[in-house]
PDB file of C-alpha atoms in Angstrom:
ATOM      1  CA  MET A   1      22.860 -20.533 -17.616  1.00 51.00           C
ATOM      2  CA  ASP A   2      21.562 -17.848 -15.260  1.00 53.00           C
ATOM      3  CA  THR A   3      20.020 -19.400 -12.169  1.00 57.00           C
ATOM      4  CA  GLN A   4      18.974 -16.101 -10.622  1.00 68.00           C
ATOM      5  CA  SER A   5      15.324 -15.772  -9.782  1.00 79.00           C
ATOM      6  CA  ASP A   6      13.170 -13.568 -12.007  1.00 94.00           C
ATOM      7  CA  PRO A   7      10.724 -11.435  -9.969  1.00 96.00           C
ATOM      8  CA  VAL A   8       7.954 -11.687 -12.586  1.00 97.00           C
ATOM      9  CA  THR A   9       8.257 -15.476 -12.802  1.00 97.00           C
ATOM     10  CA  ASP A  10       8.263 -15.731  -9.003  1.00 97.00           C
ATOM     11  CA  LEU A  11       5.165 -13.536  -8.656  1.00 97.00           C
ATOM     12  CA  VAL A  12       3.324 -15.489 -11.353  1.00 98.00           C
ATOM     13  CA  ALA A  13       4.170 -18.761  -9.565  1.00 98.00           C
ATOM     14  CA  GLN A  14       2.785 -17.384  -6.296  1.00 98.00           C
ATOM     15  CA  LEU A  15      -0.303 -16.033  -8.046  1.00 98.00           C
ATOM     16  CA  ALA A  16      -0.895 -19.345  -9.814  1.00 98.00           C
ATOM     17  CA  ALA A  17      -0.698 -21.280  -6.544  1.00 98.00           C
ATOM     18  CA  ALA A  18      -3.063 -18.859  -4.767  1.00 98.00           C
ATOM     19  CA  LEU A  19      -5.639 -18.884  -7.566  1.00 98.00           C
ATOM     20  CA  GLU A  20      -5.457 -22.660  -8.012  1.00 98.00           C
ATOM     21  CA  ALA A  21      -5.925 -23.190  -4.257  1.00 98.00           C
ATOM     22  CA  ARG A  22      -9.173 -21.180  -4.453  1.00 98.00           C
ATOM     23  CA  GLY A  23     -10.306 -22.618  -7.782  1.00 98.00           C
ATOM     24  CA  TRP A  24     -10.437 -19.074  -9.168  1.00 98.00           C
ATOM     25  CA  MET A  25      -9.903 -17.658 -12.635  1.00 98.00           C
ATOM     26  CA  MET A  26      -8.500 -14.235 -13.458  1.00 98.00           C
ATOM     27  CA  ALA A  27      -8.369 -11.794 -16.352  1.00 98.00           C
ATOM     28  CA  THR A  28      -6.361  -8.723 -17.306  1.00 98.00           C
ATOM     29  CA  ALA A  29      -7.497  -5.418 -18.820  1.00 98.00           C
ATOM     30  CA  GLU A  30      -4.450  -3.675 -20.219  1.00 98.00           C
ATOM     31  CA  SER A  31      -3.836  -0.389 -21.930  1.00 98.00           C
ATOM     32  CA  CYS A  32      -0.254   0.886 -21.537  1.00 97.00           C
ATOM     33  CA  THR A  33       1.201  -2.626 -21.201  1.00 98.00           C
ATOM     34  CA  GLY A  34      -0.440  -3.924 -24.364  1.00 98.00           C
ATOM     35  CA  GLY A  35      -0.829  -7.472 -23.055  1.00 98.00           C
ATOM     36  CA  LEU A  36       2.450  -7.872 -21.170  1.00 98.00           C
ATOM     37  CA  ILE A  37       0.694  -8.912 -17.936  1.00 98.00           C
ATOM     38  CA  ALA A  38      -1.308 -11.577 -19.768  1.00 98.00           C
ATOM     39  CA  ALA A  39       1.877 -12.712 -21.509  1.00 98.00           C
ATOM     40  CA  ALA A  40       3.687 -13.013 -18.176  1.00 98.00           C
ATOM     41  CA  CYS A  41       0.835 -15.108 -16.785  1.00 98.00           C
ATOM     42  CA  THR A  42       0.528 -17.380 -19.797  1.00 98.00           C
ATOM     43  CA  GLU A  43       4.290 -17.921 -19.978  1.00 97.00           C
ATOM     44  CA  ARG A  44       3.692 -20.373 -17.125  1.00 97.00           C
ATOM     45  CA  ALA A  45       2.748 -23.871 -18.240  1.00 97.00           C
ATOM     46  CA  GLY A  46      -0.690 -24.862 -16.983  1.00 97.00           C
ATOM     47  CA  SER A  47      -1.913 -21.277 -16.728  1.00 98.00           C
ATOM     48  CA  SER A  48      -5.216 -22.207 -18.368  1.00 98.00           C
ATOM     49  CA  VAL A  49      -6.245 -23.595 -14.966  1.00 98.00           C
ATOM     50  CA  TRP A  50      -6.338 -20.073 -13.480  1.00 98.00           C
ATOM     51  CA  PHE A  51      -5.946 -17.542 -16.342  1.00 98.00           C
ATOM     52  CA  ASP A  52      -9.037 -16.959 -18.480  1.00 98.00           C
ATOM     53  CA  ARG A  53      -8.265 -14.053 -20.799  1.00 98.00           C
ATOM     54  CA  GLY A  54      -6.624 -10.718 -21.388  1.00 98.00           C
ATOM     55  CA  PHE A  55      -8.295  -7.654 -22.816  1.00 98.00           C
ATOM     56  CA  VAL A  56      -5.945  -5.257 -24.593  1.00 98.00           C
ATOM     57  CA  THR A  57      -7.944  -2.047 -24.631  1.00 98.00           C
ATOM     58  CA  TYR A  58      -5.459   0.528 -25.846  1.00 97.00           C
ATOM     59  CA  SER A  59      -7.972   2.969 -27.298  1.00 98.00           C
ATOM     60  CA  ASN A  60     -10.786   4.665 -25.425  1.00 98.00           C
ATOM     61  CA  ALA A  61     -13.262   3.070 -27.832  1.00 98.00           C
ATOM     62  CA  ALA A  62     -11.920  -0.388 -26.929  1.00 98.00           C
ATOM     63  CA  LYS A  63     -12.288   0.341 -23.202  1.00 98.00           C
ATOM     64  CA  THR A  64     -15.950   1.151 -23.842  1.00 98.00           C
ATOM     65  CA  ALA A  65     -16.701  -1.648 -26.328  1.00 98.00           C
ATOM     66  CA  MET A  66     -14.842  -4.504 -24.644  1.00 98.00           C
ATOM     67  CA  LEU A  67     -15.088  -3.622 -20.946  1.00 98.00           C
ATOM     68  CA  GLY A  68     -18.195  -1.443 -20.762  1.00 98.00           C
ATOM     69  CA  VAL A  69     -16.324   1.608 -19.462  1.00 98.00           C
ATOM     70  CA  PRO A  70     -18.757   4.497 -19.954  1.00 98.00           C
ATOM     71  CA  ALA A  71     -17.455   6.940 -22.581  1.00 98.00           C
ATOM     72  CA  GLU A  72     -18.628   9.804 -20.346  1.00 98.00           C
ATOM     73  CA  LEU A  73     -16.351   8.554 -17.572  1.00 98.00           C
ATOM     74  CA  ILE A  74     -13.351   8.709 -19.904  1.00 98.00           C
ATOM     75  CA  VAL A  75     -14.322  12.200 -21.104  1.00 98.00           C
ATOM     76  CA  ALA A  76     -14.802  13.450 -17.527  1.00 98.00           C
ATOM     77  CA  HIS A  77     -11.640  11.985 -15.984  1.00 98.00           C
ATOM     78  CA  GLY A  78      -9.367  10.948 -18.849  1.00 97.00           C
ATOM     79  CA  ALA A  79      -8.324   7.404 -19.699  1.00 98.00           C
ATOM     80  CA  VAL A  80      -5.457   7.566 -17.192  1.00 98.00           C
ATOM     81  CA  SER A  81      -7.487   7.979 -14.015  1.00 98.00           C
ATOM     82  CA  GLU A  82      -8.716   6.175 -10.934  1.00 98.00           C
ATOM     83  CA  PRO A  83     -12.360   5.906 -12.084  1.00 98.00           C
ATOM     84  CA  VAL A  84     -11.354   4.456 -15.447  1.00 98.00           C
ATOM     85  CA  ALA A  85      -8.915   1.948 -13.930  1.00 98.00           C
ATOM     86  CA  CYS A  86     -11.645   0.773 -11.543  1.00 98.00           C
ATOM     87  CA  ALA A  87     -14.240   0.567 -14.322  1.00 98.00           C
ATOM     88  CA  MET A  88     -11.794  -1.416 -16.466  1.00 98.00           C
ATOM     89  CA  ALA A  89     -11.111  -3.929 -13.675  1.00 98.00           C
ATOM     90  CA  GLU A  90     -14.793  -4.303 -12.820  1.00 98.00           C
ATOM     91  CA  GLY A  91     -15.591  -4.642 -16.527  1.00 98.00           C
ATOM     92  CA  ALA A  92     -13.009  -7.391 -16.939  1.00 98.00           C
ATOM     93  CA  VAL A  93     -14.516  -9.351 -14.030  1.00 98.00           C
ATOM     94  CA  ARG A  94     -18.019  -8.892 -15.455  1.00 98.00           C
ATOM     95  CA  MET A  95     -17.244  -9.528 -19.135  1.00 98.00           C
ATOM     96  CA  ALA A  96     -14.981 -12.539 -18.520  1.00 98.00           C
ATOM     97  CA  GLY A  97     -17.061 -13.950 -15.661  1.00 98.00           C
ATOM     98  CA  VAL A  98     -13.926 -14.390 -13.549  1.00 98.00           C
ATOM     99  CA  ASP A  99     -13.204 -14.024  -9.848  1.00 98.00           C
ATOM    100  CA  LEU A 100     -10.333 -11.534 -10.073  1.00 98.00           C
ATOM    101  CA  ALA A 101      -8.983  -8.979 -12.536  1.00 98.00           C
ATOM    102  CA  VAL A 102      -6.310  -6.331 -12.828  1.00 98.00           C
ATOM    103  CA  ALA A 103      -6.514  -3.255 -15.038  1.00 98.00           C
ATOM    104  CA  VAL A 104      -3.744  -0.843 -16.002  1.00 98.00           C
ATOM    105  CA  THR A 105      -3.984   2.478 -17.788  1.00 98.00           C
ATOM    106  CA  GLY A 106      -1.090   4.884 -18.016  1.00 98.00           C
ATOM    107  CA  VAL A 107       1.388   7.061 -19.860  1.00 97.00           C
ATOM    108  CA  ALA A 108       4.373   4.883 -20.751  1.00 97.00           C
ATOM    109  CA  GLY A 109       6.061   7.632 -22.783  1.00 95.00           C
ATOM    110  CA  PRO A 110       8.232   8.988 -24.074  1.00 95.00           C
ATOM    111  CA  THR A 111       5.463  11.411 -25.114  1.00 94.00           C
ATOM    112  CA  GLY A 112       1.908  11.975 -23.946  1.00 93.00           C
ATOM    113  CA  GLY A 113       2.591  13.213 -20.431  1.00 92.00           C
ATOM    114  CA  SER A 114       1.171  16.347 -18.828  1.00 94.00           C
ATOM    115  CA  ALA A 115       1.664  18.287 -15.608  1.00 92.00           C
ATOM    116  CA  ASP A 116      -1.107  16.241 -13.940  1.00 93.00           C
ATOM    117  CA  LYS A 117      -0.124  12.955 -15.561  1.00 95.00           C
ATOM    118  CA  PRO A 118       3.603  12.929 -16.279  1.00 96.00           C
ATOM    119  CA  VAL A 119       5.220  10.166 -18.295  1.00 96.00           C
ATOM    120  CA  GLY A 120       5.430   7.124 -16.028  1.00 98.00           C
ATOM    121  CA  THR A 121       1.986   7.670 -14.442  1.00 98.00           C
ATOM    122  CA  VAL A 122      -0.015   4.455 -14.233  1.00 98.00           C
ATOM    123  CA  TRP A 123      -3.353   3.810 -12.566  1.00 98.00           C
ATOM    124  CA  PHE A 124      -3.994   0.239 -11.425  1.00 98.00           C
ATOM    125  CA  GLY A 125      -7.369  -1.271 -10.650  1.00 98.00           C
ATOM    126  CA  TRP A 126      -7.909  -4.627  -8.968  1.00 98.00           C
ATOM    127  CA  ALA A 127     -11.376  -6.119  -8.732  1.00 98.00           C
ATOM    128  CA  ARG A 128     -12.846  -9.216  -7.164  1.00 98.00           C
ATOM    129  CA  LYS A 129     -16.244 -10.587  -8.162  1.00 97.00           C
ATOM    130  CA  GLY A 130     -18.980  -8.920  -6.130  1.00 96.00           C
ATOM    131  CA  GLN A 131     -16.728  -6.198  -4.699  1.00 96.00           C
ATOM    132  CA  PRO A 132     -15.864  -2.681  -5.854  1.00 95.00           C
ATOM    133  CA  ALA A 133     -12.443  -2.256  -7.414  1.00 97.00           C
ATOM    134  CA  GLN A 134      -9.494  -0.815  -5.521  1.00 97.00           C
ATOM    135  CA  ALA A 135      -7.111   1.546  -7.291  1.00 98.00           C
ATOM    136  CA  VAL A 136      -3.561   2.780  -6.834  1.00 98.00           C
ATOM    137  CA  ARG A 137      -1.582   5.401  -8.762  1.00 98.00           C
ATOM    138  CA  CYS A 138       2.141   4.966  -9.329  1.00 98.00           C
ATOM    139  CA  VAL A 139       4.671   7.095 -11.166  1.00 98.00           C
ATOM    140  CA  PHE A 140       7.575   5.063 -12.505  1.00 98.00           C
ATOM    141  CA  ASP A 141      10.964   6.328 -13.686  1.00 97.00           C
ATOM    142  CA  GLY A 142      12.734   5.254 -16.821  1.00 96.00           C
ATOM    143  CA  ASP A 143      12.039   4.820 -20.493  1.00 97.00           C
ATOM    144  CA  ARG A 144       8.950   3.221 -22.035  1.00 97.00           C
ATOM    145  CA  ALA A 145      10.241  -0.325 -21.525  1.00 97.00           C
ATOM    146  CA  ALA A 146      11.102   0.359 -17.868  1.00 98.00           C
ATOM    147  CA  VAL A 147       7.676   1.877 -17.172  1.00 98.00           C
ATOM    148  CA  ARG A 148       5.911  -1.069 -18.775  1.00 98.00           C
ATOM    149  CA  GLN A 149       8.057  -3.634 -16.911  1.00 98.00           C
ATOM    150  CA  ALA A 150       7.495  -1.859 -13.579  1.00 98.00           C
ATOM    151  CA  THR A 151       3.770  -1.855 -14.344  1.00 98.00           C
ATOM    152  CA  VAL A 152       3.749  -5.626 -14.880  1.00 98.00           C
ATOM    153  CA  LEU A 153       5.518  -6.179 -11.533  1.00 98.00           C
ATOM    154  CA  ARG A 154       3.180  -3.863  -9.614  1.00 98.00           C
ATOM    155  CA  ALA A 155       0.093  -5.395 -11.242  1.00 98.00           C
ATOM    156  CA  LEU A 156       1.151  -8.885 -10.174  1.00 98.00           C
ATOM    157  CA  GLN A 157       1.974  -7.698  -6.641  1.00 98.00           C
ATOM    158  CA  GLY A 158      -1.479  -6.153  -6.378  1.00 98.00           C
ATOM    159  CA  LEU A 159      -3.164  -9.312  -7.606  1.00 98.00           C
ATOM    160  CA  LEU A 160      -1.398 -11.287  -4.884  1.00 97.00           C
ATOM    161  CA  ALA A 161      -2.337  -8.692  -2.263  1.00 97.00           C
ATOM    162  CA  SER A 162      -5.975  -8.880  -3.320  1.00 95.00           C
ATOM    163  CA  LEU A 163      -5.948 -12.582  -2.524  1.00 94.00           C
ATOM    164  CA  ALA A 164      -4.539 -12.107   1.001  1.00 86.00           C
TER     165      ALA A 164
END
């Protein structure tokens, strides 16, 4: 049996402890990861104490319908953009009624990239209730699975940082 520590499991444990200590609930709004962040969180027994829900909003229509992201915002900036990531995170906080949310929107590949948004580009949004979202852009190397896994790790790191 492998006794090495898994970075995702470790981050989720830290996140769980921090959220539980505050009595907070969180949600995810995921596009390119298709629910992997929510799955990582709910892999932990007892996660219902701090994890409320995950929105998988892969299409632009889903971002608008489920999270209230204005369609005009998506048209103006594209789904993979800072304004959309922020609107997704803020929408997740609002629609779920939670204290904290993370949103991810990106180009996991192997197709779909452009000069401005190459494969591996992911925008992250983190929002806390009552505060505007903060966003970060990352460009990850590797195939689709590697980009999605790196996105999960960075999303969890950002959630922890937003609680500091």
